[in-house]
Amino acid sequence: MITQLATSLPDALRKLDPRVMVKNPVMFVVEVGAVASTVIAITDPGVFVWWIVVWLWLTVIFANLAEAVAEGRGKAQAETLRRAKTETTARRLTADGAEEAVPATQLQLGDLVVVEAGQIIPGDGDVVEGVASVDESAITGESAPVIRESGGDRSAVTGGTKVLSDRIVVKITTRPGESFIDRMIALVEGASRQKTPNEIALNILLASLTIVFLIATITLPTFATYAGVDLSVVILVALLVCLIPTTIGALLSAIGIAGMDRLVQRNVLAMSGRAVEAAGDVNTLLLDKTGTITLGNRQAAEFLPVDGVTDTELADAAQLSSLADETPEGRSIVVLAKNGYGLRERHTGELPHATFVEFTAQTRMSGVDVDDRQIRKGAAGAVNVWIQSQGGRTDRALGELVDGISASGGTPLVVAEAVDGKARALGVIHLKDVVKAGMRERFDQMRAMGIRTVMITGDNALTAKAIAEEAGVDDFLAEATPEDKMALIKKEQEGGRLVAMTGDGTNDAPALAQADVGVAMNSGTSAAKEAGNMVDLDSNPTKLIEIVEIGKQLLITRGSLTTFSIANDVAKYFAILPALFAAAYPGLDRLNIMQLHSPQTAIISAIVFNALVIVALVPLALRGVRYKPSSASAMLRRNLLVYGVGGLVTPFVGIKLLDLVISLIPGLR
Amino acid sequence: MSDTAAGLLQVGFLIGCLAVVYRPLGGYMARVYTSHRDLKVESGFYRLFGVDSKADQTWAVYARSLLAFSAISLLVLYLLQRLQHWLPLSLGLPNVESGLAFNTAASFVANTNWQSYSPEATMGHLVQFAGLAVQNFLSAAVGMTVAIALIRGFARAKTDRLGNFWVDLTRTVLRVLLPIAVIGTLALVAMGVVQNFSGGHEVTSVVGQSQTIPGGPVASQEVIKELGTNGGGFYNANSAHPFENPNALANLFEIFLLLLIPVSLTRTFGLMVGDKRQGYAILGVMTTLWAAFTFAATAFETQGAGTATQAAGAAMEGKETRFGEWASALFASSTTGTSTGAVNSAHDSFTPLGGGTALFHMMLGEVTPGGTGSGLYGMLVLAVLTVFVAGLMVGRTPEYLKKKITAREMKLVSLYILTTPTVVLVGASIAMGLATARASIFNTDSPHGFSEVLYAFTSAGNNNGSAFGGISANIPFYNTALGLAMLLGRFVPIILVLALAGSLAKQQPVPVTQGTLPTHKALFVVMLIGVVLIVTGLTYFPALTLGPLAEGL
């Protein structure tokens, strides 16, 4: 922290430029006061006056330091990104199919470029031909390569990333200078930072409080003159600076920058601060079932044999039929047979006579032929047809097992065998979605925060309902099409709700654009990334929940420090007013409840406290106040206690302690 | 019975009476402002003045109507005074001088009723009856219309219409103020308040002098003076005059009248926004603060201050023996908490801290429970401010009554909370800087002199109307400066509130969830009290140290 402060000092000093300062009205007033006091201190010097002048300037510098430190964190990240943006030469395809070399900066929308293994992709675009593994660590920090292929939802590539294998043709979708990396650099550096709506509203309030205190201060001299007290400009400036909300004024922009930064730390890029704030306001979360609520795929949960077949027989057959099945479902069957039934996993090479039957869309079955034994597994209908074609019969018991699994929301896979031309069903494998650990607790927290969770799935209503209940979401949308999703968002928004969702496919794009917070997966298409207002570089849909929390934390930090700042004023009055007027009206010394040493030490203590509290709160501003999901009432109670009551009490203690030290300074009365 | 027991009984009885009428009157007013039917006499008015009673106005049109109406009121009242000598029922009094006429016109149109003059020696029956009394009704009704428009701003959705100013004004006068005034007049007459058109009674005072005390339509004037939180007395002594306020029962009834509408309006608010608890919360804030200030004023007055009052046994200077300290402090606290400004004792003669309590009570912005209408809209603006800070602390864009508090709302709220302190402090500062204005101060050797000036501008800027009598305010500077302070302190906030109402009405309501800040619970009430005290307290604390605190500590 100390080193951060030290390295940011030059930036902080540069920000003293009044043209920069004027953007922050509260601190601008402090700077104007500091300039005026400096002029007076030069013409009429004194220990007391110079102490005030120095601490007024420190107040301004501390405020700038807070902002500079916040920006500094982003700058380091921007440096890394800039390195990724090295000048590359693109191999552009001309109309006649020939290649020409052009600098990446001259690529236009719609250009087609060829990238081969070892080359850097020259610009953002979609893969239109080929498939390649790409190293995206430059932007995501994730070293494992990812697959990018033409068509489908994994077609987007980002300029500055590196193709590791194969050859792809990329259609450029952004102009040079507006690429993803360019925007990312601007974002993390805070260069394109615009004030968010709540920040603007808060700034208005702070400006008006500043004006109120300005009026309270500039009207004071005529009142004081009547009391026979002559108030110097320096003292008035000191009073004013203590009263205006400098604490929050100094930290406000640092809080905003740090909020964006916290998102970047989690590999989420918000295209606007507005979106981050909206995330805190979200009423409804639309969560895709797969990957967000459940683990990516269904897994085998149990084997249910028909009468006359043992568990082990069924497990054995199921395992055999799945040995060559490399789908996650297939692997899970092998794993279940091993873990649940103690069957050693066999390898395809161990069965020399085996012929594996691959799953096809026509047969909708897969399996294996070992010698004269045929084993098949697949959807109930398909396997039934096969059994009958092999001269076997299907009995009602099997049908009941199948229906039972379907009714519980699972997927039944029937396993059957044919030995010597005689076919029979062995039993059913129960495949089910596995809900990620801890989801139910998270949804409970969301509910406590007043956020409704809606699960979106392509499954039928029965399956969807079962999973929704298990995961504890509030509602679900089954057999969802992109149009359904869009309709749901619009319906929620009509009721005044703010909706957040994640998406990756091109067909998600309209819904992503319609949602108040649309988080596009980085693995998704360019269309989705364009439509959303955030991009998750990790492509982790669960992160939506974290984004909401960061949005809330941002607002809470602002509100809490505003409360703290205003509550601080009470103690400062008790320090300064008796110091100013107790000489004229001795009774007012009773307001000197802190028993400060002298009027001069009282005023300096208040000013020093006012400046130091900014530095002391920088870490809190950058980190954000502690946030625990809970109801609004509970949150308000806690924050009001900590920052409201704390804000009342702390300065009494702080100013008293400072006064004890400052009273030792020679030259002060 | 001890003074304390009697005092507590009075307060308890007062609160009990208010509690009894709270529901019926609040509900009645809600029906008045939501009904679609016009009374026959109202339809007649609308036809006469060409008002389309079904036409809903935007906030800007509503504000323009209100301002035009008030401007005409101001002009009429000014001319009535300037021409009174040539008009009937003048009792032979001369025309009112221009500075005073402006001050008085501004004062009554702004629902302030600051009086720089001795009414019975300055205004004839016509000005009193057709000018001042009429404005007592109309200026009170204007305040009510603004409160109702703001409530509609919260209650309505996706519209730019806030209702019709002329309809709201007419209904307030005819359906709310007049009926209560008629009943109240009868009650006051029964309690012994005079009601006649007599030119005056010749009486012989205790010291043997002969004195003429004019009679007049006092009871009818008295009722609306309290009911409309106006405060302008028929007599200079105001409610300390036995013809205005003859006994303890009349005294309590007058306090009841001045609290009646501001208190019941919170019920109307709760009903119209569809959540009665919101009204209770606002009432809770108002009641707590009113009770605290009443308690403080009473404590300071009964404890006395300084050797003189302690030697005398009680701080009875400037108080009526008929009422004593408890009823005087109760009246003082209620009149300064409601922007009424009627007095049954001389606030100037209160103990320094007792008088300071009355001063600080006004500085809260007249929201405890405040003037007719103005108390509610003032408190709602402060509630919006509270919600803004509290809402951020729970991690959401702040919302109040399902409406989001965005930059536009905050701009209006910020300007609102800026206006009155600016008017008060700048006004007082100019006065303290001008030799001519300082010359009006009698107690020049003590901080009390400053308190008197500060009180004058606080009273004017907050549209209260009561005074620390120790300055001679009937000079051109004060008449002009205070007149302007009253107009600015009244109409700038009104425009801002109407703009706020317009901005809120346009919004689509947001749904209430677990994550919504509850604004009907004790925690919010406490926080709103804190904001009222800290936001206003912090603004005025330096000035208060040089006035009442310097004097009283």
CSV table of C-alpha atoms in Angstrom, one decimal, chain A residues 42-265:
chain,number,residue,atom,x,y,z
A,42,ILE,CA,3.2,34.4,2.3
A,43,THR,CA,2.1,38.0,3.0
A,44,ASP,CA,1.5,37.4,6.7
A,45,PRO,CA,3.4,34.4,7.8
A,46,GLY,CA,3.1,32.5,11.1
A,47,VAL,CA,3.5,29.0,12.4
A,48,PHE,CA,-0.3,28.5,12.7
A,49,VAL,CA,-1.1,29.8,9.2
A,50,TRP,CA,1.6,27.7,7.6
A,51,TRP,CA,0.4,24.6,9.4
A,52,ILE,CA,-3.1,25.2,8.0
A,53,VAL,CA,-1.8,25.9,4.5
A,54,VAL,CA,0.3,22.7,4.5
A,55,TRP,CA,-2.5,20.5,5.6
A,56,LEU,CA,-5.0,22.1,3.2
A,57,TRP,CA,-2.6,21.2,0.3
A,58,LEU,CA,-2.2,17.7,1.8
A,59,THR,CA,-5.9,17.3,1.8
A,60,VAL,CA,-6.1,18.0,-1.9
A,61,ILE,CA,-3.1,15.8,-2.6
A,62,PHE,CA,-4.5,12.9,-0.6
A,63,ALA,CA,-7.7,13.1,-2.6
A,64,ASN,CA,-5.7,13.0,-5.8
A,65,LEU,CA,-3.6,10.2,-4.5
A,66,ALA,CA,-6.6,8.1,-3.8
A,67,GLU,CA,-7.7,8.5,-7.4
A,68,ALA,CA,-4.2,7.9,-8.7
A,69,VAL,CA,-3.7,4.7,-6.8
A,70,ALA,CA,-7.0,3.4,-8.1
A,71,GLU,CA,-6.0,4.3,-11.6
A,72,GLY,CA,-2.5,2.9,-11.1
A,73,ARG,CA,-3.8,-0.6,-10.6
A,74,GLY,CA,-5.5,-0.5,-14.0
A,75,LYS,CA,-2.4,0.9,-15.7
A,76,ALA,CA,-0.4,-2.2,-14.9
A,77,GLN,CA,-3.0,-4.4,-16.5
A,78,ALA,CA,-3.2,-2.0,-19.5
A,79,GLU,CA,0.6,-2.4,-20.0
A,80,THR,CA,0.2,-6.2,-20.3
A,81,LEU,CA,-2.5,-5.7,-22.8
A,82,ARG,CA,-0.5,-3.2,-24.8
A,83,ARG,CA,2.2,-5.8,-25.2
A,84,ALA,CA,-0.3,-8.2,-26.7
A,85,LYS,CA,-1.2,-5.5,-29.2
A,86,THR,CA,2.1,-5.6,-31.0
A,87,GLU,CA,2.1,-4.5,-34.6
A,88,THR,CA,1.1,-7.5,-36.7
A,89,THR,CA,1.0,-8.0,-40.4
A,90,ALA,CA,-2.2,-9.5,-41.7
A,91,ARG,CA,-2.5,-11.9,-44.6
A,92,ARG,CA,-5.6,-10.5,-46.3
A,93,LEU,CA,-7.4,-12.6,-48.9
A,94,THR,CA,-8.2,-10.6,-52.1
A,95,ALA,CA,-11.3,-11.2,-54.1
A,96,ASP,CA,-9.6,-13.6,-56.4
A,97,GLY,CA,-8.4,-15.7,-53.5
A,98,ALA,CA,-4.8,-14.5,-53.5
A,99,GLU,CA,-3.1,-13.3,-50.3
A,100,GLU,CA,-1.6,-9.9,-49.7
A,101,ALA,CA,0.3,-8.6,-46.7
A,102,VAL,CA,-1.2,-5.5,-45.0
A,103,PRO,CA,-0.6,-4.0,-41.6
A,104,ALA,CA,-3.2,-5.0,-39.1
A,105,THR,CA,-4.1,-1.4,-38.5
A,106,GLN,CA,-5.4,-1.1,-42.1
A,107,LEU,CA,-7.9,-3.9,-41.9
A,108,GLN,CA,-11.4,-2.9,-42.7
A,109,LEU,CA,-14.7,-4.4,-41.7
A,110,GLY,CA,-15.5,-7.5,-43.6
A,111,ASP,CA,-11.9,-8.3,-44.7
A,112,LEU,CA,-10.9,-11.9,-44.7
A,113,VAL,CA,-7.6,-12.8,-43.3
A,114,VAL,CA,-5.7,-16.1,-43.0
A,115,VAL,CA,-4.0,-17.1,-39.8
A,116,GLU,CA,-1.9,-20.2,-39.3
A,117,ALA,CA,-0.2,-21.9,-36.4
A,118,GLY,CA,2.2,-19.6,-34.6
A,119,GLN,CA,0.7,-16.4,-35.9
A,120,ILE,CA,-1.1,-13.7,-34.1
A,121,ILE,CA,-4.7,-13.0,-35.1
A,122,PRO,CA,-4.6,-9.4,-36.5
A,123,GLY,CA,-8.0,-8.3,-35.4
A,124,ASP,CA,-11.3,-9.2,-33.9
A,125,GLY,CA,-13.6,-11.3,-36.0
A,126,ASP,CA,-15.4,-14.6,-36.6
A,127,VAL,CA,-13.8,-17.7,-37.9
A,128,VAL,CA,-15.5,-18.4,-41.3
A,129,GLU,CA,-13.4,-21.4,-42.3
A,130,GLY,CA,-11.5,-24.0,-40.4
A,131,VAL,CA,-10.9,-24.9,-36.8
A,132,ALA,CA,-7.9,-24.0,-34.7
A,133,SER,CA,-6.7,-24.1,-31.1
A,134,VAL,CA,-6.0,-20.6,-29.9
A,135,ASP,CA,-4.0,-19.2,-27.0
A,136,GLU,CA,-6.0,-16.4,-25.4
A,137,SER,CA,-3.8,-16.0,-22.4
A,138,ALA,CA,-3.0,-12.4,-23.4
A,139,ILE,CA,-6.5,-11.3,-22.5
A,140,THR,CA,-7.8,-14.0,-20.2
A,141,GLY,CA,-4.7,-14.9,-18.4
A,142,GLU,CA,-5.8,-18.5,-18.8
A,143,SER,CA,-3.0,-20.6,-20.4
A,144,ALA,CA,-5.0,-23.5,-21.6
A,145,PRO,CA,-5.7,-23.2,-25.3
A,146,VAL,CA,-9.3,-22.9,-26.5
A,147,ILE,CA,-10.9,-24.2,-29.7
A,148,ARG,CA,-12.3,-21.8,-32.2
A,149,GLU,CA,-14.1,-23.0,-35.2
A,150,SER,CA,-16.3,-21.7,-38.0
A,151,GLY,CA,-20.1,-21.8,-37.5
A,152,GLY,CA,-21.7,-22.4,-34.1
A,153,ASP,CA,-21.2,-20.5,-30.9
A,154,ARG,CA,-17.4,-20.7,-30.7
A,155,SER,CA,-16.5,-18.7,-33.7
A,156,ALA,CA,-15.3,-15.4,-32.2
A,157,VAL,CA,-11.6,-14.7,-32.1
A,158,THR,CA,-9.9,-11.7,-30.5
A,159,GLY,CA,-7.1,-9.7,-32.1
A,160,GLY,CA,-3.8,-10.2,-30.3
A,161,THR,CA,-4.4,-13.8,-29.4
A,162,LYS,CA,-2.3,-16.5,-31.0
A,163,VAL,CA,-3.2,-19.5,-33.1
A,164,LEU,CA,-1.4,-22.6,-31.9
A,165,SER,CA,-2.4,-25.2,-34.5
A,166,ASP,CA,-4.1,-25.4,-37.9
A,167,ARG,CA,-5.3,-22.7,-40.2
A,168,ILE,CA,-8.3,-20.5,-40.0
A,169,VAL,CA,-9.9,-17.8,-42.1
A,170,VAL,CA,-11.2,-14.9,-40.0
A,171,LYS,CA,-13.7,-12.3,-41.1
A,172,ILE,CA,-12.8,-9.0,-39.4
A,173,THR,CA,-15.7,-7.5,-37.5
A,174,THR,CA,-14.2,-4.3,-35.9
A,175,ARG,CA,-12.4,-1.3,-37.1
A,176,PRO,CA,-8.8,-0.8,-36.1
A,177,GLY,CA,-8.6,1.1,-32.8
A,178,GLU,CA,-12.0,-0.1,-31.7
A,179,SER,CA,-11.0,-3.7,-31.1
A,180,PHE,CA,-11.7,-5.6,-28.0
A,181,ILE,CA,-8.2,-5.1,-26.7
A,182,ASP,CA,-8.3,-1.4,-27.4
A,183,ARG,CA,-11.5,-1.1,-25.4
A,184,MET,CA,-10.1,-3.2,-22.6
A,185,ILE,CA,-7.1,-1.0,-22.3
A,186,ALA,CA,-9.2,2.1,-22.2
A,187,LEU,CA,-11.4,0.5,-19.6
A,188,VAL,CA,-8.8,-0.6,-17.2
A,189,GLU,CA,-6.9,2.6,-17.5
A,190,GLY,CA,-10.1,4.5,-16.7
A,191,ALA,CA,-9.5,6.8,-19.7
A,192,SER,CA,-13.0,6.3,-21.0
A,193,ARG,CA,-14.5,6.3,-17.5
A,194,GLN,CA,-17.8,8.2,-17.4
A,195,LYS,CA,-19.6,9.0,-14.3
A,196,THR,CA,-22.3,6.5,-13.6
A,197,PRO,CA,-25.9,7.6,-12.9
A,198,ASN,CA,-25.8,7.2,-9.1
A,199,GLU,CA,-22.4,8.8,-9.0
A,200,ILE,CA,-23.8,11.8,-10.8
A,201,ALA,CA,-26.7,12.0,-8.4
A,202,LEU,CA,-24.3,11.8,-5.4
A,203,ASN,CA,-22.1,14.4,-6.9
A,204,ILE,CA,-25.1,16.8,-7.1
A,205,LEU,CA,-25.9,16.2,-3.4
A,206,LEU,CA,-22.2,16.7,-2.5
A,207,ALA,CA,-22.1,19.9,-4.5
A,208,SER,CA,-25.2,21.2,-2.8
A,209,LEU,CA,-23.9,20.4,0.6
A,210,THR,CA,-20.7,22.2,-0.3
A,211,ILE,CA,-22.7,25.3,-1.2
A,212,VAL,CA,-24.7,25.1,2.0
A,213,PHE,CA,-21.6,25.0,4.1
A,214,LEU,CA,-20.0,27.7,1.9
A,215,ILE,CA,-23.0,29.9,2.7
A,216,ALA,CA,-22.8,29.0,6.4
A,217,THR,CA,-19.2,30.0,6.4
A,218,ILE,CA,-19.3,33.2,4.3
A,219,THR,CA,-22.2,34.6,6.3
A,220,LEU,CA,-20.4,34.0,9.6
A,221,PRO,CA,-18.0,37.0,9.6
A,222,THR,CA,-20.8,39.6,9.9
A,223,PHE,CA,-22.3,37.6,12.8
A,224,ALA,CA,-18.9,37.3,14.4
A,225,THR,CA,-18.1,41.0,14.0
A,226,TYR,CA,-21.2,41.7,16.1
A,227,ALA,CA,-19.8,39.5,18.7
A,228,GLY,CA,-16.5,41.3,18.5
A,229,VAL,CA,-14.6,38.5,16.9
A,230,ASP,CA,-12.6,39.1,13.7
A,231,LEU,CA,-12.4,35.9,11.7
A,232,SER,CA,-9.4,35.6,9.4
A,233,VAL,CA,-9.7,34.2,5.9
A,234,VAL,CA,-7.5,31.3,6.8
A,235,ILE,CA,-9.7,30.3,9.7
A,236,LEU,CA,-12.8,30.5,7.5
A,237,VAL,CA,-11.2,28.3,4.9
A,238,ALA,CA,-10.2,25.8,7.6
A,239,LEU,CA,-13.8,25.8,8.9
A,240,LEU,CA,-15.2,25.4,5.4
A,241,VAL,CA,-12.8,22.5,4.5
A,242,CYS,CA,-13.7,20.7,7.7
A,243,LEU,CA,-17.4,21.0,7.0
A,244,ILE,CA,-17.7,20.2,3.3
A,245,PRO,CA,-17.9,16.5,2.6
A,246,THR,CA,-14.2,16.1,1.6
A,247,THR,CA,-14.0,12.5,2.7
A,248,ILE,CA,-16.5,11.2,0.2
A,249,GLY,CA,-15.6,13.9,-2.3
A,250,ALA,CA,-11.9,12.8,-2.2
A,251,LEU,CA,-12.7,9.1,-2.5
A,252,LEU,CA,-15.7,9.1,-4.8
A,253,SER,CA,-13.9,8.6,-8.1
A,254,ALA,CA,-11.5,6.1,-6.6
A,255,ILE,CA,-14.5,4.0,-5.5
A,256,GLY,CA,-15.8,4.0,-9.0
A,257,ILE,CA,-12.5,3.1,-10.6
A,258,ALA,CA,-11.9,0.4,-8.0
A,259,GLY,CA,-15.3,-1.1,-8.6
A,260,MET,CA,-14.6,-1.5,-12.3
A,261,ASP,CA,-11.2,-2.8,-11.3
A,262,ARG,CA,-12.7,-5.5,-9.1
A,263,LEU,CA,-14.6,-6.7,-12.1
A,264,VAL,CA,-11.5,-6.8,-14.2
A,265,GLN,CA,-9.8,-8.8,-11.5
